[in-house]
Structures are given as C-alpha cells and as structure tokens.
Short mmCIF file of C-alpha atoms in Angstrom, two decimals:
data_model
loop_
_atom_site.label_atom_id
_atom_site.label_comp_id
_atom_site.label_asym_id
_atom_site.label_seq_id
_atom_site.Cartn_x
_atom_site.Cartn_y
_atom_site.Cartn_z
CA UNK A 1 -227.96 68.70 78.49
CA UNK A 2 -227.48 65.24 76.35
CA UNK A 3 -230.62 63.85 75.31
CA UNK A 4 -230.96 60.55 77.29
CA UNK A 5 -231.04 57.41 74.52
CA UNK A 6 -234.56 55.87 74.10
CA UNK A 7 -236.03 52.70 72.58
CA UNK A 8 -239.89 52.50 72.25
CA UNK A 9 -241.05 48.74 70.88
CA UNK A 10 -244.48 49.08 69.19
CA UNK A 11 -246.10 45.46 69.41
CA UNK A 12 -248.98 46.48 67.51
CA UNK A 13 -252.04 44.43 67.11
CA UNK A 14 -249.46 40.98 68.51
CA UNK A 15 -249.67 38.90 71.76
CA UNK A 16 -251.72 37.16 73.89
CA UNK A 17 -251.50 36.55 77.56
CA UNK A 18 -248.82 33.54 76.95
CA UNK A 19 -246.31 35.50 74.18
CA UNK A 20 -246.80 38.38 76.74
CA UNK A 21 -245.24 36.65 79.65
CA UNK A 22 -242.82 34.94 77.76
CA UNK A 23 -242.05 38.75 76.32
CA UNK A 24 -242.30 40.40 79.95
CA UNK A 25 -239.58 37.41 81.14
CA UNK A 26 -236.97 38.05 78.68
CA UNK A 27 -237.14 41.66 79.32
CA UNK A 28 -237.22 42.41 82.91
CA UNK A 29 -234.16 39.90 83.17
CA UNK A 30 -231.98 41.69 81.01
CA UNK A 31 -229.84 43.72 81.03
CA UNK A 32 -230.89 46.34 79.53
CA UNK A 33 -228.44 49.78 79.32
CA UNK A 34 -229.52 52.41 82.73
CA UNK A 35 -228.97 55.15 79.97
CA UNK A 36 -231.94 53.84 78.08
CA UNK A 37 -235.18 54.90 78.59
CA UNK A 38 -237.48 52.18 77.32
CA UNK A 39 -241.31 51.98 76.62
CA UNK A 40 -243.20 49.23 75.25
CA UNK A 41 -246.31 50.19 73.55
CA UNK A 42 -249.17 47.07 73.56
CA UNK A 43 -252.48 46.45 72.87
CA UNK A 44 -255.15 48.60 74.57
CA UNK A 45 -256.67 45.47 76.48
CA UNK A 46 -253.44 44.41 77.65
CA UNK A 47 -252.08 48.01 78.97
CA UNK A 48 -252.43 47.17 83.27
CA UNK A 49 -251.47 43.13 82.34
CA UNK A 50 -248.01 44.20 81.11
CA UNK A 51 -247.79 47.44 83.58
CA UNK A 52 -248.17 44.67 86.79
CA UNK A 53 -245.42 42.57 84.45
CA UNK A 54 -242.57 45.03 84.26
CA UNK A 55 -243.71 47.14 87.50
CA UNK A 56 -240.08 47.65 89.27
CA UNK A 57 -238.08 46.74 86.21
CA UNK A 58 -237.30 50.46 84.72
CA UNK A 59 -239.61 49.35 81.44
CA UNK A 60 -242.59 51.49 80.93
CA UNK A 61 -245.47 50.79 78.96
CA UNK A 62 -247.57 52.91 76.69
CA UNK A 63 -250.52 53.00 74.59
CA UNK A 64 -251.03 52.68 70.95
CA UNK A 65 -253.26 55.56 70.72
CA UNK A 66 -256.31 57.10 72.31
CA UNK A 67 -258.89 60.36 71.80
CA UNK A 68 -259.42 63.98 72.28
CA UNK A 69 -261.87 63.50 74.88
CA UNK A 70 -262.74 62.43 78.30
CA UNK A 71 -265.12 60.48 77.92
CA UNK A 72 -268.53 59.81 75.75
CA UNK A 73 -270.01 58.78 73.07
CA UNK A 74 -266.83 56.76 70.81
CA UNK A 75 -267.26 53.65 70.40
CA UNK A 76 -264.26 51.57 70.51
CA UNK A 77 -261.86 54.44 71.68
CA UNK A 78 -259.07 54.65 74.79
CA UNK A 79 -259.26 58.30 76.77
CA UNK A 80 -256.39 59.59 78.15
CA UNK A 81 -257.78 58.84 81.85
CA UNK A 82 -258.62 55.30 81.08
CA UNK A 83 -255.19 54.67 80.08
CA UNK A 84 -253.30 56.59 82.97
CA UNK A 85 -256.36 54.20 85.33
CA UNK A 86 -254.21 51.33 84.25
CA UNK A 87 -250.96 53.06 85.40
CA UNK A 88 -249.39 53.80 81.96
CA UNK A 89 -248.17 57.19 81.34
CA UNK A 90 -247.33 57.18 77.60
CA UNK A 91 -249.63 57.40 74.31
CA UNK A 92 -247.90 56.64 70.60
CA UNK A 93 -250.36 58.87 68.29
CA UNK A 94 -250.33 59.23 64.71
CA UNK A 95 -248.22 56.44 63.55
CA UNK A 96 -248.79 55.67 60.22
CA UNK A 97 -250.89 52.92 60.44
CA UNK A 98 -253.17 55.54 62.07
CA UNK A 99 -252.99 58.09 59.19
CA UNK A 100 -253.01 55.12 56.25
CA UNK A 101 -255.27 52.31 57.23
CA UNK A 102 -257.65 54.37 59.05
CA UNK A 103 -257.48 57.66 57.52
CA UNK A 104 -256.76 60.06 60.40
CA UNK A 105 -255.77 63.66 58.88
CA UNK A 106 -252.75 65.49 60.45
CA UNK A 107 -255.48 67.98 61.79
CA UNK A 108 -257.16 65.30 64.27
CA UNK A 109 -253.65 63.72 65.29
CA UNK A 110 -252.37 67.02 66.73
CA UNK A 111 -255.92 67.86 68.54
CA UNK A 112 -255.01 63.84 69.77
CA UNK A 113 -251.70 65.23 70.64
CA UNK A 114 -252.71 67.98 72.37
CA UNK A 115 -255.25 66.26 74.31
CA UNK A 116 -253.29 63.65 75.70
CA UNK A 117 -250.77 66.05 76.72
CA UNK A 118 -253.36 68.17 78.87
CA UNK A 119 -254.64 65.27 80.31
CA UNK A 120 -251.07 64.35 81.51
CA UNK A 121 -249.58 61.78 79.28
CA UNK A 122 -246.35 61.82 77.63
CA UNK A 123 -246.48 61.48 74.10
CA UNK A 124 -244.61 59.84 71.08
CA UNK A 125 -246.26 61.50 67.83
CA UNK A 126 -244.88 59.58 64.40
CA UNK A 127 -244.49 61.35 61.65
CA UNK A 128 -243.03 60.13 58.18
CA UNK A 129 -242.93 60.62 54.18
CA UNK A 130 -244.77 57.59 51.82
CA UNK A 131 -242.75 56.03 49.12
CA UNK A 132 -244.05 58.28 46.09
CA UNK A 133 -243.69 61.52 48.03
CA UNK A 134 -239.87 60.65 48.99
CA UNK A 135 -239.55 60.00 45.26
CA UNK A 136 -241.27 63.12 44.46
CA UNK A 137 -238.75 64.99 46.88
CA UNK A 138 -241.65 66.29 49.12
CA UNK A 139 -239.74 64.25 52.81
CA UNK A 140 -239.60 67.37 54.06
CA UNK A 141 -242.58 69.19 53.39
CA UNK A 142 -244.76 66.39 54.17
CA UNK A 143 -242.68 65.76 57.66
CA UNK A 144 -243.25 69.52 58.50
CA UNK A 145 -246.70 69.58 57.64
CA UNK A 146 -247.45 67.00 59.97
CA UNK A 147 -245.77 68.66 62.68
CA UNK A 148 -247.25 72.40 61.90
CA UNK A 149 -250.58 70.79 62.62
CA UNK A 150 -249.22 69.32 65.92
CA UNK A 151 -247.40 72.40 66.69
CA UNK A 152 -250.64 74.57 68.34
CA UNK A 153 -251.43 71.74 70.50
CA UNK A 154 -248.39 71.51 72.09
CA UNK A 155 -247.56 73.66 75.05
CA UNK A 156 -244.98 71.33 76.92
CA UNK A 157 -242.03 69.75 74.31
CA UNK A 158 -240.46 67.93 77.47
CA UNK A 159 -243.32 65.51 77.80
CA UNK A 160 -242.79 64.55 73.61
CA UNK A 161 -240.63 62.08 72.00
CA UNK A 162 -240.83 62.63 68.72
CA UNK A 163 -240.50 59.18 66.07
CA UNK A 164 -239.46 59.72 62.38
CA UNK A 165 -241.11 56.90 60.36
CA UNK A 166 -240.68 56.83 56.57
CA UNK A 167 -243.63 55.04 55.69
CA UNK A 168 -241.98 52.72 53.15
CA UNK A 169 -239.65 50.91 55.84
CA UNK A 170 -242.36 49.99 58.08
CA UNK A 171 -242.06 46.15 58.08
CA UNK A 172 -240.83 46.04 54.38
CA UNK A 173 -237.77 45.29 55.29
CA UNK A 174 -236.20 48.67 53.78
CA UNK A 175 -234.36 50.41 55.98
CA UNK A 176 -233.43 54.57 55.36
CA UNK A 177 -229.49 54.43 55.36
CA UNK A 178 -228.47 56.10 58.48
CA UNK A 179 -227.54 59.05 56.10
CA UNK A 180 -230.77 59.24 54.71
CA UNK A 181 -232.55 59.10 58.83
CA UNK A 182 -230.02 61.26 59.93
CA UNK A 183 -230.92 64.14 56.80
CA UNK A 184 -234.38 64.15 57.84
CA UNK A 185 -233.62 63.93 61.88
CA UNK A 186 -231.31 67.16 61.31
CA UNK A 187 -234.08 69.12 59.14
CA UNK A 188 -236.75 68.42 61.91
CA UNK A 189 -234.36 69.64 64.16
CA UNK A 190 -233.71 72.38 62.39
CA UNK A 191 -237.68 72.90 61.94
CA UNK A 192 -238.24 72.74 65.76
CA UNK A 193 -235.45 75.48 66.11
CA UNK A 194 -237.11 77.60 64.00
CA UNK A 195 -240.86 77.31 64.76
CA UNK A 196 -240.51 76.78 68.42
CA UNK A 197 -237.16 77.89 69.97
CA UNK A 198 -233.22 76.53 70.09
CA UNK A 199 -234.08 74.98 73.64
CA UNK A 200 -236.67 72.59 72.28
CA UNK A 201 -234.77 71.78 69.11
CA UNK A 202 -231.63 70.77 71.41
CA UNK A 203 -233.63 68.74 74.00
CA UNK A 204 -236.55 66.94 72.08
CA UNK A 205 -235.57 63.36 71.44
CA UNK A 206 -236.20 62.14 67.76
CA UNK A 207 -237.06 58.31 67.22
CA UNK A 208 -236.27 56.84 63.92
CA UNK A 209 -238.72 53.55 63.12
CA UNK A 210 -238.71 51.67 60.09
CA UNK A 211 -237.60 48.08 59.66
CA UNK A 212 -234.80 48.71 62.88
CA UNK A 213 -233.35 45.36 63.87
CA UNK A 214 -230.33 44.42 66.29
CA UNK A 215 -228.05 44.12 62.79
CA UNK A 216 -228.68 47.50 61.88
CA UNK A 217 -229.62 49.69 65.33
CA UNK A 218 -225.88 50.15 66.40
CA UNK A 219 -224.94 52.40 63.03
CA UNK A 220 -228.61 54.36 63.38
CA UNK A 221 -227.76 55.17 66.99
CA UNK A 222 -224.18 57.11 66.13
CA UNK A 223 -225.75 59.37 64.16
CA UNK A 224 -225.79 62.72 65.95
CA UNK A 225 -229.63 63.20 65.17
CA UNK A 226 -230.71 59.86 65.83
CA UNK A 227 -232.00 59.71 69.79
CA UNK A 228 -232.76 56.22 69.77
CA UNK A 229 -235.28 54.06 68.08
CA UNK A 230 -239.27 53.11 67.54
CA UNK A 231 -239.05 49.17 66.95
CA UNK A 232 -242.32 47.16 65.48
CA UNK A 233 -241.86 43.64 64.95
CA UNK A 234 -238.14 42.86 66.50
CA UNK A 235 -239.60 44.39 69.68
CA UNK A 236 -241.41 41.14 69.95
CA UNK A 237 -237.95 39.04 69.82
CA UNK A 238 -235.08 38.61 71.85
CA UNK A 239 -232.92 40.62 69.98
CA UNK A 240 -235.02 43.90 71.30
CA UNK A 241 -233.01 43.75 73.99
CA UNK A 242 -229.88 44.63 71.59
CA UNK A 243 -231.78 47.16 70.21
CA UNK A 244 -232.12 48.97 73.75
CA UNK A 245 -228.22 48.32 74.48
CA UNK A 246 -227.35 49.96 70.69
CA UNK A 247 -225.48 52.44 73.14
CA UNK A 248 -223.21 49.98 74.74
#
C-alpha cells in the first residue's frame, strides 16, 4: 500500500488569537492536495481555538507534547486526555527542542511515546543527529538509539509518523541535501525492517524537518524515503500551503 504524503507544520511557541485566524483563513481556503494528510501542531492553550477553526476543512491539529500520565501532580504539563478533551488527536514528542533546551533523555520520550499511544493519540516522535555527532559520523547510531528506546513502548506503528530532524537545520537555514535526508530516511527504514518487521518498515511514514521551505520541499518530496515533511517557521506563512501541495 503507498504511504499517503503528509505535511505536519510545527508553530512552536508563535501566535496569538489574531496571527491564528489570519493563519486558520489562509488555510482552510486553500487548496490544499486530498492526497495530503496535514496536521498543524500549536500551542497547548490554543489546541480547541484552532480545532473549532479548521473543524470541516480536512486540517487536523496536534499537540506539541504532553506526559506519561493521566493526571497529577506536574505542574505545567498536557495529559493525553486533556488534549483529546479539546478534540485533537495527535501529540509531536521528542522534538529536539524537547531533548536540547529542556533536557529530556531518549528513555522518558519513548515512556511519552508509549503513553500517548495507550491513551489513544497518534503520534509524531522526532528524532535527529546534532552537528558534532554528524561530523563525528555517529547519524546513525544516534538516530537508532533514539528509536531503540521508543521501540518497547510501541505496540501499534500505524498510529506513528515518524519525523527525521537533523538538529543542525532546525531554523538555521541549513538544509540536509535531499541525498543526505534520503541516506538517513532509507537506514531508518532499513532499522524498522529489522527490529520490528518488513510490514512496518514499508508502511510507517518518515517526516524530514529541518529548515523545509516551498523553494526546497518539491526535490525532498521525490525522494523515495521522504513521506512528506515536518515544517517550523514557513508553516506560519503562506507558502505552507506549497509545502502541503509538494506532490502536485
């Protein structure tokens, strides 16, 4: 079966009620390809807001993370159920924001992972190499040790989109050549084959992020690896919506 194209935008810690709308307008009119599936991920506070915005429109909305439990004592956390309350379905975990400014370990991302998944929510877990170990030759190892500690956690691949993000082209402005994306798409591939089954390696979807703009997303998406894309900053322009339509 192909693997259906998909665009998540993460808007990060960006918007207010007014950039929102304006946001919302631009893309529930359009058009966006009916072969894309497209999430937007936004602020925790704003999750229902931009759910009521794009209800009926195809675009679904996720959150930018959450925790391992129900409910309790955690100060300033999301739980899965809180989220889904707001009618959102999908959690981005482990991006590397997460892991580098506020120091969550691979071991905690995959319990994350594996929580959310229980509770019901689809998933897009981020993964992704620094600059020094890319240099160092370690893509690969660090990639797969970020997905061995999400691998126990996970008992149902068709609710995961997985999103390769080398670390050193989030909003730098670098970009992996689509040779370089499609190396590392192809070995995680090749890793899911191995440590889970052929089925799963040929169905999961694989996201690259990293500096992905409308100039560049058309030559990422041909690459046989390359399921579609996890956009930060452009997904807050107009020129998102070119993103989604790569395909076209």
């Amino acid at each position: 079966m192909a693997r259906k194209f998909f665009v998540g935008g993460n808007w990060k810690m960006n918007g207010d009620k007014a950039s929102i709308d304006e946001i919302c307008s631009w893309l529930v009119a359009g058009p966006l390809d009916n072969n894309t599936e497209v999430v937007v991920g936004v602020p925790g506070c704003y999750l229902q807001y931009v759910q009521e915005k794009v209800a009926g429109s195809g675009v679904m909305v996720s959150a930018q993370n959450c925790y391992k439990a129900k409910g309790g004592a955690f100060t300033g956390e999301l739980s899965p159920g809180m989220i889904q309350d707001c009618g959102v379905n999908w959690v981005i975990l482990g991006h590397s924001e997460r892991r580098n400014v506020f120091g969550e370990t691979n071991q905690l991302i995959g319990e994350k992972v594996g929580f959310a998944l229980q509770s019901g929510l689809k998933v897009i877990p981020c993964i992704g190499e620094k600059l020094e170990e890319r240099e160092a030759g370690k893509t690969t190892e660090v990639c797969f040790n970020q997905l061995s500690a999400m691998l126990p956690h996970i008992s149902d691949w068709s609710k995961v989109v997985l999103a390769y993000e080398p670390v050193w082209a989030i909003g730098t402005g670098k970009t992996a050549t689509p040779a370089q994306a499609q190396e590392v798409h192809l070995a995680i591939r090749g890793w899911l084959e191995q440590n889970v089954n052929p089925e799963v390696a040929a169905s999961t979807r694989i996201l690259y992020g990293g500096s992905v703009t409308a100039a560049n997303c058309k030559e990422l998406a041909q690459c046989p690896d390359i399921d579609g894309s996890l956009v930060g900053g452009a997904s807050l322009k107009k020129e998102f919506i070119q993103i989604i339509n790569a395909n076209q």
